[in-house]
Amino acid sequence: MGEFDNLDEETNGLLIHSDNFHALNLMQEKYREKVKTIYIDPPYNTVNDGFTYKDGFQSSSWASFVQNRLVLAKYLLNQSGVIFQSIDDNEQANLKQISDGVFREQNFVADLIWKSKSKSGGANDSKFFATDHEYIICYAKNSISFNLGTDKNAEVTTSYNLEDEKGKYALDRLDKQSIRYSPSLDYIIKDNDGNEYKPKHKDPSNPNATWRWGKETVQERFDELVFKNGNVYTKNYQKEGSIPRSLLIEERFGRTRTGKTDVSNLFEISPFSNPKPVKLVNHLISISVDKDSLILDYFAGSGTTGHATIKLNREDGGSRKYILVEMGGYFDTVTKPRIQKVIYTDSWKDGKPQDREGISQLVKYQVLESYEDALNNLQLPDKPSESLLNFDEQAQEEYLLNYMLDVESRDHLFNIQMFRNPFNYQLKVTENNELVPTKVDLVETFNYLIGLYVERMQRVGDIKFIEGKTREGAKTLVIWRNVETTTNEETAKKFRKIYDSIRSSEFDQIYINGDHHFDNMRTGEDTFKVKLIEETFFKQMFNISEL
């Protein structure tokens, strides 16, 4: 018997080799509202920026390319989540407009300016200005729920020259110095001696001012108020670091040349012309996530986001997890090896490790079937086969639309034969212009489709039992078996041997492939909610884009 416990919980990173639109679709059921921070460095639409994705679009085509991925990504962010998007002048205005539409203007956080060129990197051959910067556009999923952390490496300029039992603090006026008058924040505050205070502007000629705190907050935090010289102040306690700044111009945020060095240290020469520096992404992650959050990059490139996450965990003992999606052919030569190298040690030079101070990591690596591979593997018989599943008309229409098949394919909807021996299913995948039979992991695919977080996996002969919970918390058991070698009686016997009456009654649902007799299985007063894997697979697979 082979067994693995808490697979998803113990997994530190997930690397997906796939077109990112396909990957984002597949991730919807499992990772909906699970991601805290997304960082992406999409193609800048400048023809020569070195991206595998087609570049040099018409702006409208580029906008569509970016937008449909942003829409999917938004569903993956949790309510306190945030997305950072790198871009340059070429499409900055368009990306801002697209993001306003997807995330809404009220959730815009900041347009960060990153100094990408070093002092010695001037461009004297520029026609007008030498461009020294790029942008990082930042949006919250929900600005009401979003909180940004402090920049712990920033120089603190505020003078915290006062102190009480809570620590050092500085005084800030409670008056909100704004010409945007808010009646709800205009009220009278009384101190302990009965003296009354009204909000006032520092400029006597400008009468518009309000309190920064609402009336209820003043009542709750009255002990933090200081009444002095006719004004009301709040105690601003010193924190570790300071509020992050929108200008990322210091050397500590790295430069383009720093990103090249990060990669060339690992591979001797940098296979990327403009990789983002680890220092920059490390900063964005550190100010936006907790120590156990999930980070996503669906334009992973050389793997900088994964590298930065691992490095930050090393520095502060965090357990942040990462998902990287990349379609480029360099995935197997750069992206994945980079993560492996950084796990081995954080110190590299000219492609050689400088020590062996590695860390323990469990990283999953997956390759998703491409659209072209799916078409290459469709079998369209002249007449319907009895071995094919037939579903209702709506399901058939959705299948046909998804694959854009013409009328001759209507009789062929789903090849059920692949589920008879799910552990040995193969697709013909294009490699070097040839179709090569490649094994497909139907088990892992199904876990994605139902949003299953695996807690235990057991293999007994030709039967695999997978326990876990869905994103909604439904306790689930999935039973996969080779129906060509395993009878229903044998399946039921092994099921009863593994799951006693107490544990089996805990399952909210059970999935199984092939014909079965589980519908009548009872434990006490409970009847299992047994579902057919084939039918669920079909419905989820071809409705996956419905959000």
Coordinates of C-alpha atoms in Angstrom, one line a residue:
M1 CA 0.0 0.0 0.0
G2 CA 1.3 3.4 -1.0
E3 CA 0.2 6.4 1.1
F4 CA 0.7 10.2 1.1
D5 CA -0.7 12.5 3.7
N6 CA -1.5 16.3 3.5
L7 CA -0.2 16.6 -0.1
D8 CA -1.6 20.1 -0.8
E9 CA -0.8 21.4 2.6
E10 CA 2.8 20.3 2.4
T11 CA 3.3 21.6 -1.1
N12 CA 5.4 24.8 -1.1
G13 CA 5.2 25.6 -4.8
L14 CA 3.3 24.8 -8.0
L15 CA 4.9 25.2 -11.4
I16 CA 2.6 25.0 -14.4
H17 CA 3.9 24.7 -18.0
S18 CA 0.9 26.0 -20.0
D19 CA -0.7 28.9 -21.8
N20 CA -1.8 31.1 -18.9
F21 CA -5.4 31.6 -20.1
H22 CA -5.8 27.8 -20.0
A23 CA -4.1 27.5 -16.6
L24 CA -6.2 30.4 -15.0
N25 CA -9.4 28.6 -16.2
L26 CA -8.3 25.3 -14.7
M27 CA -7.4 26.9 -11.4
Q28 CA -10.8 28.6 -10.9
E29 CA -12.6 25.8 -8.9
K30 CA -9.6 25.1 -6.6
Y31 CA -8.1 28.5 -6.0
R32 CA -11.1 30.8 -6.1
E33 CA -10.4 33.6 -3.6
K34 CA -7.3 31.8 -2.3
V35 CA -4.6 34.1 -3.6
K36 CA -3.3 37.1 -1.6
T37 CA -0.9 38.7 -4.1
I38 CA -0.5 38.5 -7.8
Y39 CA 2.6 39.9 -9.5
I40 CA 2.8 39.8 -13.3
D41 CA 5.3 41.2 -15.8
P42 CA 3.2 40.9 -19.0
P43 CA 4.5 41.6 -22.5
Y44 CA 4.9 45.4 -23.0
N45 CA 3.8 45.2 -26.6
T46 CA 7.0 46.6 -27.9
V47 CA 8.0 43.8 -30.4
N48 CA 11.5 43.5 -28.9
D49 CA 10.9 42.9 -25.2
G50 CA 11.9 39.3 -25.4
F51 CA 8.6 37.6 -24.5
T52 CA 7.5 34.3 -25.8
Y53 CA 3.9 35.5 -26.0
K54 CA 3.2 37.2 -29.3
D55 CA 4.1 40.9 -29.1
G56 CA 3.6 44.0 -31.2
F57 CA -0.2 43.7 -31.2
Q58 CA -2.5 46.4 -32.3
S59 CA -3.4 48.1 -29.0
S60 CA -6.9 46.7 -29.1
S61 CA -5.7 43.2 -29.5
W62 CA -3.1 43.6 -26.8
A63 CA -5.9 45.0 -24.5
S64 CA -8.1 42.0 -25.2
F65 CA -5.1 39.6 -24.5
V66 CA -4.5 41.3 -21.1
Q67 CA -8.1 41.9 -20.1
N68 CA -9.4 38.3 -20.5
R69 CA -6.6 37.1 -18.2
L70 CA -7.1 39.8 -15.6
V71 CA -10.8 38.9 -15.4
L72 CA -9.9 35.3 -14.5
A73 CA -7.1 36.4 -12.2
K74 CA -9.5 38.6 -10.2
Y75 CA -11.6 35.6 -9.2
L76 CA -8.5 34.0 -7.7
L77 CA -7.8 37.0 -5.4
N78 CA -9.3 36.9 -1.9
Q79 CA -11.1 39.9 -0.6
S80 CA -7.9 41.4 0.9
G81 CA -5.9 40.6 -2.1
V82 CA -3.8 42.8 -4.4
I83 CA -2.3 42.7 -7.9
F84 CA 0.9 44.4 -9.1
Q85 CA 1.4 44.7 -12.8
S86 CA 4.7 45.9 -14.4
I87 CA 4.4 48.0 -17.6
D88 CA 6.2 50.8 -19.4
D89 CA 5.1 53.9 -21.2
N90 CA 4.0 52.1 -24.3
E91 CA 0.8 50.6 -22.8
Q92 CA 0.7 52.1 -19.3
A93 CA -2.4 54.3 -20.0
N94 CA -4.2 51.4 -21.6
L95 CA -3.4 49.0 -18.8
K96 CA -4.6 51.5 -16.3
Q97 CA -7.9 51.8 -18.2
I98 CA -8.3 48.1 -18.5
S99 CA -7.6 47.6 -14.8
D100 CA -10.1 50.3 -13.9
G101 CA -12.7 48.3 -15.8
V102 CA -11.8 44.9 -14.3
F103 CA -11.1 46.0 -10.7
R104 CA -13.1 49.3 -10.6
E105 CA -11.5 52.7 -10.1
Q106 CA -12.2 52.8 -6.4
N107 CA -9.9 49.8 -5.9
F108 CA -6.9 51.5 -7.6
V109 CA -4.2 51.7 -5.0
A110 CA -1.1 53.3 -6.6
D111 CA 1.0 53.7 -9.7
L112 CA 4.5 52.9 -8.5
I113 CA 7.5 54.3 -10.3
W114 CA 10.5 51.9 -10.4
K115 CA 13.9 53.3 -11.5
S116 CA 14.9 50.5 -13.8
K117 CA 18.2 52.0 -15.1
S118 CA 21.4 52.5 -13.2
K119 CA 23.4 55.7 -13.1
S120 CA 25.7 54.3 -15.7
G121 CA 22.8 53.2 -17.9
G122 CA 22.0 56.4 -19.6
A123 CA 20.7 56.4 -23.1
N124 CA 22.5 59.3 -24.9
D125 CA 21.2 57.9 -28.2
S126 CA 17.6 58.5 -27.2
K127 CA 15.7 60.9 -29.5
F128 CA 14.2 62.9 -26.6
F129 CA 14.4 61.8 -23.0
A130 CA 16.5 58.9 -21.6
T131 CA 13.9 56.6 -20.0
D132 CA 15.0 55.6 -16.6
H133 CA 11.8 54.1 -15.2
E134 CA 8.9 51.6 -15.5
Y135 CA 5.6 51.5 -13.8
I136 CA 4.0 49.0 -11.4
I137 CA 0.2 49.5 -11.3
C138 CA -1.4 48.3 -8.1
Y139 CA -5.0 47.4 -7.5
A140 CA -6.8 45.9 -4.5
K141 CA -9.6 43.3 -5.0
N142 CA -11.5 45.3 -2.4
S143 CA -10.0 48.5 -1.1
I144 CA -12.2 48.4 2.0
S145 CA -10.7 45.0 3.0
F146 CA -7.2 45.7 1.8
N147 CA -4.4 46.7 4.1
L148 CA -0.8 47.3 3.0
G149 CA 2.0 46.4 5.4
T150 CA 5.0 48.5 6.3
D151 CA 8.3 48.8 4.4
K152 CA 10.6 47.3 7.1
N153 CA 13.8 48.3 5.3
A154 CA 12.8 52.0 4.7
E155 CA 14.5 54.8 6.6
V156 CA 12.2 56.2 9.2
T157 CA 12.1 60.0 8.9
T158 CA 9.4 60.8 11.4
S159 CA 10.7 61.9 14.8
Y160 CA 9.1 59.7 17.5
N161 CA 10.2 61.9 20.4
L162 CA 7.4 61.0 22.9
E163 CA 6.8 57.8 24.8
D164 CA 4.3 56.1 27.0
E165 CA 3.6 52.5 28.2
K166 CA 2.7 51.5 24.6
G167 CA 6.0 52.7 23.1
K168 CA 7.4 55.7 21.2
Y169 CA 5.0 58.0 19.3
A170 CA 4.7 61.3 17.5
L171 CA 1.6 63.6 17.5
D172 CA -0.6 64.1 14.5
R173 CA -3.4 66.6 14.2
L174 CA -6.8 64.9 14.1
D175 CA -8.0 67.6 11.7
K176 CA -8.3 66.3 8.2
Q177 CA -6.8 69.0 6.1
S178 CA -9.0 68.7 3.0
I179 CA -11.2 70.9 0.9
R180 CA -13.6 68.0 0.5
Y181 CA -15.9 68.7 3.4
S182 CA -17.6 65.7 5.1
P183 CA -20.5 66.6 7.4
S184 CA -20.4 63.2 9.0
L185 CA -16.9 64.0 10.3
D186 CA -17.7 67.5 11.5
Y187 CA -18.7 67.4 15.2
I188 CA -17.6 68.7 18.6
I189 CA -15.1 66.8 20.7
K190 CA -15.0 67.5 24.5
D191 CA -11.9 66.8 26.7
N192 CA -12.1 65.6 30.3
D193 CA -12.5 69.2 31.5
G194 CA -15.4 69.9 29.2
N195 CA -13.5 72.0 26.8
E196 CA -14.9 71.9 23.3
Y197 CA -12.9 71.4 20.0
K198 CA -14.0 71.8 16.4
P199 CA -12.0 70.8 13.4
K200 CA -10.1 73.7 11.9
H201 CA -7.8 74.1 8.9
K202 CA -4.2 75.1 9.4
D203 CA -4.8 77.9 6.9
P204 CA -7.4 80.2 8.6
S205 CA -8.5 81.5 5.2
N206 CA -9.7 78.0 4.3
P207 CA -12.5 77.0 6.6
N208 CA -13.0 73.4 5.2
A209 CA -11.7 70.7 7.6
T210 CA -13.0 67.6 9.3
W211 CA -11.8 65.1 11.8
R212 CA -9.9 62.1 10.5
W213 CA -11.8 59.8 12.8
G214 CA -15.5 59.2 13.0
K215 CA -17.4 59.9 16.2
E216 CA -17.5 56.2 17.3
T217 CA -13.8 55.8 16.7
V218 CA -13.1 58.9 18.9
Q219 CA -15.2 57.3 21.7
E220 CA -13.4 54.0 21.4
R221 CA -9.9 55.4 21.2
F222 CA -10.3 58.5 23.4
D223 CA -7.3 57.6 25.5
E224 CA -5.1 58.0 22.4
L225 CA -6.1 61.7 22.0
V226 CA -3.9 64.5 23.2
F227 CA -5.4 68.0 23.7
K228 CA -2.8 70.7 23.3
N229 CA -2.7 74.4 22.4
G230 CA -6.4 74.4 21.3
N231 CA -5.9 71.4 19.0
V232 CA -6.6 67.7 19.1
Y233 CA -3.8 65.2 18.3
T234 CA -3.6 61.5 17.9
K235 CA -0.7 59.3 19.0
N236 CA 1.1 57.9 16.0
Y237 CA 3.1 55.0 17.5
Q238 CA 6.3 54.0 15.9
K239 CA 6.1 50.8 13.8
E240 CA 8.8 48.6 12.3
G241 CA 9.6 50.3 9.1
S242 CA 7.3 53.0 7.5
I243 CA 4.5 53.4 5.0
P244 CA 5.7 52.1 1.6
R245 CA 6.5 54.9 -0.9
S246 CA 5.4 55.1 -4.5
L247 CA 8.8 56.0 -5.8
L248 CA 11.0 52.9 -5.9
I249 CA 14.2 54.7 -6.8
E250 CA 16.8 53.4 -4.3
E251 CA 19.3 50.7 -5.1
R252 CA 17.6 48.4 -2.7
F253 CA 14.8 47.8 -5.2
G254 CA 17.3 46.6 -7.8
R255 CA 17.7 47.6 -11.5
T256 CA 17.3 45.8 -14.8
R257 CA 21.0 44.9 -14.6
T258 CA 20.4 43.5 -11.1
G259 CA 17.8 41.1 -12.6
K260 CA 20.3 40.0 -15.2
T261 CA 22.8 39.3 -12.5
D262 CA 20.3 37.3 -10.5
V263 CA 19.9 35.0 -13.5
S264 CA 23.5 34.9 -14.7
N265 CA 24.7 33.9 -11.3
L266 CA 22.4 30.8 -11.5
F267 CA 23.1 30.0 -15.2
E268 CA 26.5 31.6 -15.9
I269 CA 24.9 33.7 -18.6
S270 CA 21.5 35.3 -18.5
P271 CA 19.1 33.8 -21.0
F272 CA 16.7 36.8 -20.5
S273 CA 17.3 40.3 -21.6
N274 CA 15.2 42.2 -19.1
P275 CA 14.3 40.0 -16.1
K276 CA 12.9 41.8 -13.1
P277 CA 15.3 41.8 -10.1
V278 CA 14.5 39.6 -7.1
K279 CA 14.9 42.7 -4.8
L280 CA 12.0 44.4 -6.5
V281 CA 9.5 41.5 -6.3
N282 CA 10.7 40.6 -2.8
H283 CA 9.7 44.1 -1.7
L284 CA 6.3 43.9 -3.3
I285 CA 5.6 40.6 -1.7
S286 CA 6.9 41.7 1.7
I287 CA 4.6 44.7 1.9
S288 CA 1.5 42.9 0.7
V289 CA 1.2 39.4 2.2
D290 CA 1.3 37.6 5.5
K291 CA 3.9 34.9 6.2
D292 CA 1.6 32.1 5.1
S293 CA -0.1 33.6 2.1
L294 CA -0.3 32.4 -1.5
I295 CA 1.4 34.3 -4.4
L296 CA 0.6 33.9 -8.1
D297 CA 2.5 34.9 -11.2
Y298 CA 0.9 33.8 -14.5
F299 CA 3.6 35.5 -16.6
A300 CA 6.4 33.7 -14.7
G301 CA 9.2 34.1 -17.3
S302 CA 12.5 33.1 -15.7
G303 CA 10.8 32.5 -12.3
T304 CA 11.7 35.7 -10.4
T305 CA 8.5 35.6 -8.3
G306 CA 9.2 32.1 -7.1
H307 CA 12.8 33.0 -6.4
A308 CA 11.7 36.1 -4.4
T309 CA 9.2 34.1 -2.4
I310 CA 11.7 31.4 -1.4
K311 CA 14.3 34.1 -0.5
L312 CA 11.8 36.0 1.7
N313 CA 10.8 32.8 3.5
R314 CA 14.4 32.1 4.2
E315 CA 14.9 35.6 5.6
D316 CA 11.9 35.7 8.0
G317 CA 10.9 32.1 8.5
G318 CA 7.7 32.5 6.5
S319 CA 5.7 29.7 4.8
R320 CA 4.4 31.6 1.8
K321 CA 3.4 29.4 -1.2
Y322 CA 3.8 30.3 -4.9
I323 CA 2.2 29.3 -8.2
L324 CA 4.1 30.1 -11.4
V325 CA 2.6 29.7 -14.8
E326 CA 4.7 29.9 -18.0
M327 CA 4.3 28.7 -21.5
G328 CA 7.7 29.4 -23.0
G329 CA 10.0 26.7 -24.2
Y330 CA 12.6 27.9 -21.6
F331 CA 10.3 26.5 -18.8
D332 CA 12.4 23.3 -18.6
T333 CA 15.7 25.0 -19.1
V334 CA 15.3 28.2 -17.0
T335 CA 12.1 28.5 -15.0
K336 CA 12.0 25.1 -13.3
P337 CA 15.8 24.8 -12.9
R338 CA 15.9 28.2 -11.3
I339 CA 13.5 27.2 -8.6
Q340 CA 15.4 23.9 -8.0
K341 CA 18.7 25.8 -7.8
V342 CA 17.4 28.4 -5.3
I343 CA 16.0 25.6 -3.1
Y344 CA 19.5 24.0 -3.1
T345 CA 21.2 27.2 -2.0
D346 CA 20.7 31.0 -2.1
S347 CA 24.3 31.5 -3.1
W348 CA 25.4 31.0 -6.7
K349 CA 28.0 32.5 -9.0
D350 CA 28.7 31.7 -12.7
G351 CA 26.2 28.8 -12.5
K352 CA 28.0 27.1 -9.5
P353 CA 26.7 26.8 -5.9
Q354 CA 28.8 28.6 -3.3
D355 CA 27.5 26.5 -0.4
R356 CA 25.1 23.7 0.3
E357 CA 22.8 25.5 2.7
G358 CA 19.6 24.4 1.1
I359 CA 16.0 24.2 2.4
S360 CA 13.3 21.5 2.2
Q361 CA 10.6 22.2 -0.3
L362 CA 7.9 20.1 -2.0
V363 CA 7.3 21.5 -5.5
K364 CA 4.7 20.1 -8.0
Y365 CA 5.4 20.4 -11.7
Q366 CA 2.6 20.1 -14.2
V367 CA 2.2 20.4 -17.9
L368 CA -1.3 21.2 -19.2
E369 CA -2.7 19.9 -22.5
S370 CA -2.7 22.5 -25.2
Y371 CA -5.6 23.4 -27.4
E372 CA -3.8 22.0 -30.4
D373 CA -3.1 18.7 -28.6
A374 CA -6.7 18.4 -27.7
L375 CA -7.8 18.8 -31.3
N376 CA -5.1 16.3 -32.4
N377 CA -6.5 13.7 -30.1
L378 CA -10.2 14.0 -31.0
Q379 CA -11.5 10.8 -32.7
L380 CA -14.6 11.5 -34.9
P381 CA -16.2 8.2 -35.9
D382 CA -18.7 8.0 -38.8
K383 CA -21.4 6.7 -36.5
P384 CA -22.0 6.8 -32.7
S385 CA -20.3 4.2 -30.6
E386 CA -22.0 2.5 -27.7
S387 CA -18.9 3.2 -25.6
L388 CA -19.5 6.9 -25.8
L389 CA -21.3 8.9 -23.1
N390 CA -24.3 10.9 -24.3
F391 CA -25.5 13.9 -22.2
D392 CA -28.3 16.4 -22.7
E393 CA -28.5 18.8 -25.7
Q394 CA -27.2 21.8 -23.8
A395 CA -24.1 19.9 -22.7
Q396 CA -23.5 18.7 -26.3
E397 CA -23.8 22.3 -27.7
E398 CA -21.4 23.6 -25.1
Y399 CA -18.9 21.0 -26.0
L400 CA -19.1 21.8 -29.7
L401 CA -18.8 25.5 -29.1
N402 CA -15.7 25.0 -26.8
Y403 CA -13.9 23.0 -29.5
M404 CA -15.4 24.8 -32.5
L405 CA -16.2 21.5 -34.2
D406 CA -18.5 21.3 -37.2
V407 CA -21.6 19.3 -37.6
E408 CA -19.9 16.0 -38.5
S409 CA -18.6 15.7 -34.9
R410 CA -22.0 16.0 -33.1
D411 CA -22.2 12.2 -32.5
H412 CA -18.9 12.1 -30.7
L413 CA -18.9 13.9 -27.3
F414 CA -16.7 12.1 -24.9
N415 CA -14.5 9.1 -25.0
I416 CA -15.3 7.1 -22.0
Q417 CA -12.6 4.5 -22.7
M418 CA -9.9 6.6 -21.1
F419 CA -11.5 6.1 -17.7
R420 CA -11.4 2.3 -17.8
N421 CA -7.7 2.4 -17.0
P422 CA -7.1 5.9 -15.8
F423 CA -3.6 5.3 -14.6
N424 CA -2.3 4.6 -18.1
Y425 CA -4.2 7.1 -20.2
Q426 CA -2.1 8.8 -22.9
L427 CA -2.5 11.7 -25.3
K428 CA -0.5 12.3 -28.5
V429 CA 1.5 15.5 -27.7
T430 CA 3.4 17.4 -30.3
E431 CA 7.2 17.3 -29.8
N432 CA 9.6 18.4 -32.5
N433 CA 6.8 18.4 -35.0
E434 CA 5.9 14.8 -34.2
L435 CA 3.0 13.4 -32.2
V436 CA 4.4 11.5 -29.2
P437 CA 2.3 9.4 -26.8
T438 CA 2.4 11.0 -23.4
K439 CA 0.9 9.8 -20.1
V440 CA -1.8 12.1 -18.7
D441 CA -2.6 12.4 -15.0
L442 CA -6.4 12.2 -15.0
V443 CA -6.4 12.0 -11.2
E444 CA -4.8 15.4 -10.7
T445 CA -6.9 16.9 -13.5
F446 CA -10.1 15.8 -11.7
N447 CA -8.8 17.2 -8.4
Y448 CA -8.6 20.6 -10.1
L449 CA -12.1 20.3 -11.7
I450 CA -13.8 19.7 -8.4
G451 CA -11.5 22.0 -6.4
L452 CA -10.1 19.2 -4.2
Y453 CA -7.4 19.9 -1.6
V454 CA -5.8 16.5 -1.1
E455 CA -5.3 15.4 2.5
R456 CA -4.5 11.7 2.0
M457 CA -3.8 9.5 -1.0
Q458 CA -3.6 5.7 -0.8
R459 CA -2.8 3.2 -3.5
V460 CA -3.9 -0.4 -3.0
G461 CA -3.1 -2.4 -6.1
D462 CA -5.1 -1.0 -9.0
I463 CA -7.3 1.2 -6.8
K464 CA -6.4 4.7 -5.6
F465 CA -8.3 6.3 -2.7
I466 CA -8.0 10.1 -2.4
E467 CA -9.4 12.0 0.5
G468 CA -9.7 15.7 0.9
K469 CA -11.9 18.8 1.1
T470 CA -13.3 21.0 -1.6
R471 CA -12.9 24.8 -1.6
E472 CA -16.3 25.0 0.1
G473 CA -15.3 22.5 2.7
A474 CA -17.1 19.3 1.5
K475 CA -15.4 16.2 2.9
T476 CA -14.7 14.2 -0.3
L477 CA -13.5 10.7 -1.2
V478 CA -12.5 9.9 -4.8
I479 CA -12.0 6.3 -5.8
W480 CA -10.1 5.6 -9.0
R481 CA -9.6 2.0 -10.2
N482 CA -8.6 0.1 -13.3
V483 CA -12.0 -1.4 -14.1
E484 CA -10.4 -3.9 -16.5
T485 CA -8.6 -5.7 -13.5
T486 CA -10.7 -4.7 -10.5
T487 CA -14.2 -6.0 -9.8
N488 CA -16.9 -4.1 -7.9
E489 CA -16.7 -6.7 -5.1
E490 CA -13.0 -6.3 -4.8
T491 CA -13.4 -2.5 -4.7
A492 CA -16.1 -2.7 -2.0
K493 CA -14.0 -5.1 0.1
K494 CA -10.9 -2.8 0.1
F495 CA -13.1 0.2 0.7
R496 CA -14.5 -1.4 3.9
K497 CA -11.1 -2.5 5.0
I498 CA -9.7 1.0 4.8
Y499 CA -12.7 3.0 6.0
D500 CA -14.4 1.8 9.1
S501 CA -18.0 2.8 9.9
I502 CA -17.0 5.9 11.8
R503 CA -14.7 7.4 9.2
S504 CA -16.7 6.6 6.2
S505 CA -19.8 8.3 7.5
E506 CA -17.9 11.6 7.6
F507 CA -17.8 11.9 3.7
D508 CA -20.2 14.4 2.2
Q509 CA -19.6 12.9 -1.3
I510 CA -17.9 10.0 -3.0
Y511 CA -16.8 9.9 -6.6
I512 CA -16.0 6.7 -8.4
N513 CA -15.2 5.7 -12.0
G514 CA -16.9 2.9 -13.9
D515 CA -20.1 1.0 -13.1
H516 CA -20.5 0.5 -9.4
H517 CA -22.8 -0.7 -6.6
F518 CA -22.0 2.0 -4.1
D519 CA -25.4 3.6 -4.2
N520 CA -26.9 1.2 -1.7
M521 CA -23.9 1.2 0.6
R522 CA -24.9 2.4 4.1
T523 CA -23.2 3.2 7.3
G524 CA -25.8 3.4 10.1
E525 CA -28.5 5.8 8.9
D526 CA -26.2 7.5 6.3
T527 CA -26.3 6.8 2.5
F528 CA -23.3 8.0 0.5
K529 CA -23.8 10.7 -2.1
V530 CA -22.0 8.7 -4.8
K531 CA -21.2 10.5 -8.1
L532 CA -19.8 9.1 -11.4
I533 CA -16.4 10.5 -12.1
E534 CA -16.9 10.4 -15.9
E535 CA -20.1 12.5 -15.9
T536 CA -18.7 15.0 -13.4
F537 CA -15.5 15.3 -15.4
F538 CA -17.4 16.0 -18.5
K539 CA -19.6 18.7 -17.0
Q540 CA -16.8 20.5 -15.2
M541 CA -14.3 20.3 -18.1
F542 CA -16.6 22.0 -20.6
N543 CA -18.2 24.5 -18.3
I544 CA -15.0 25.6 -16.7
S545 CA -15.1 29.1 -18.3
E546 CA -18.5 29.8 -16.8
L547 CA -17.8 32.2 -13.9

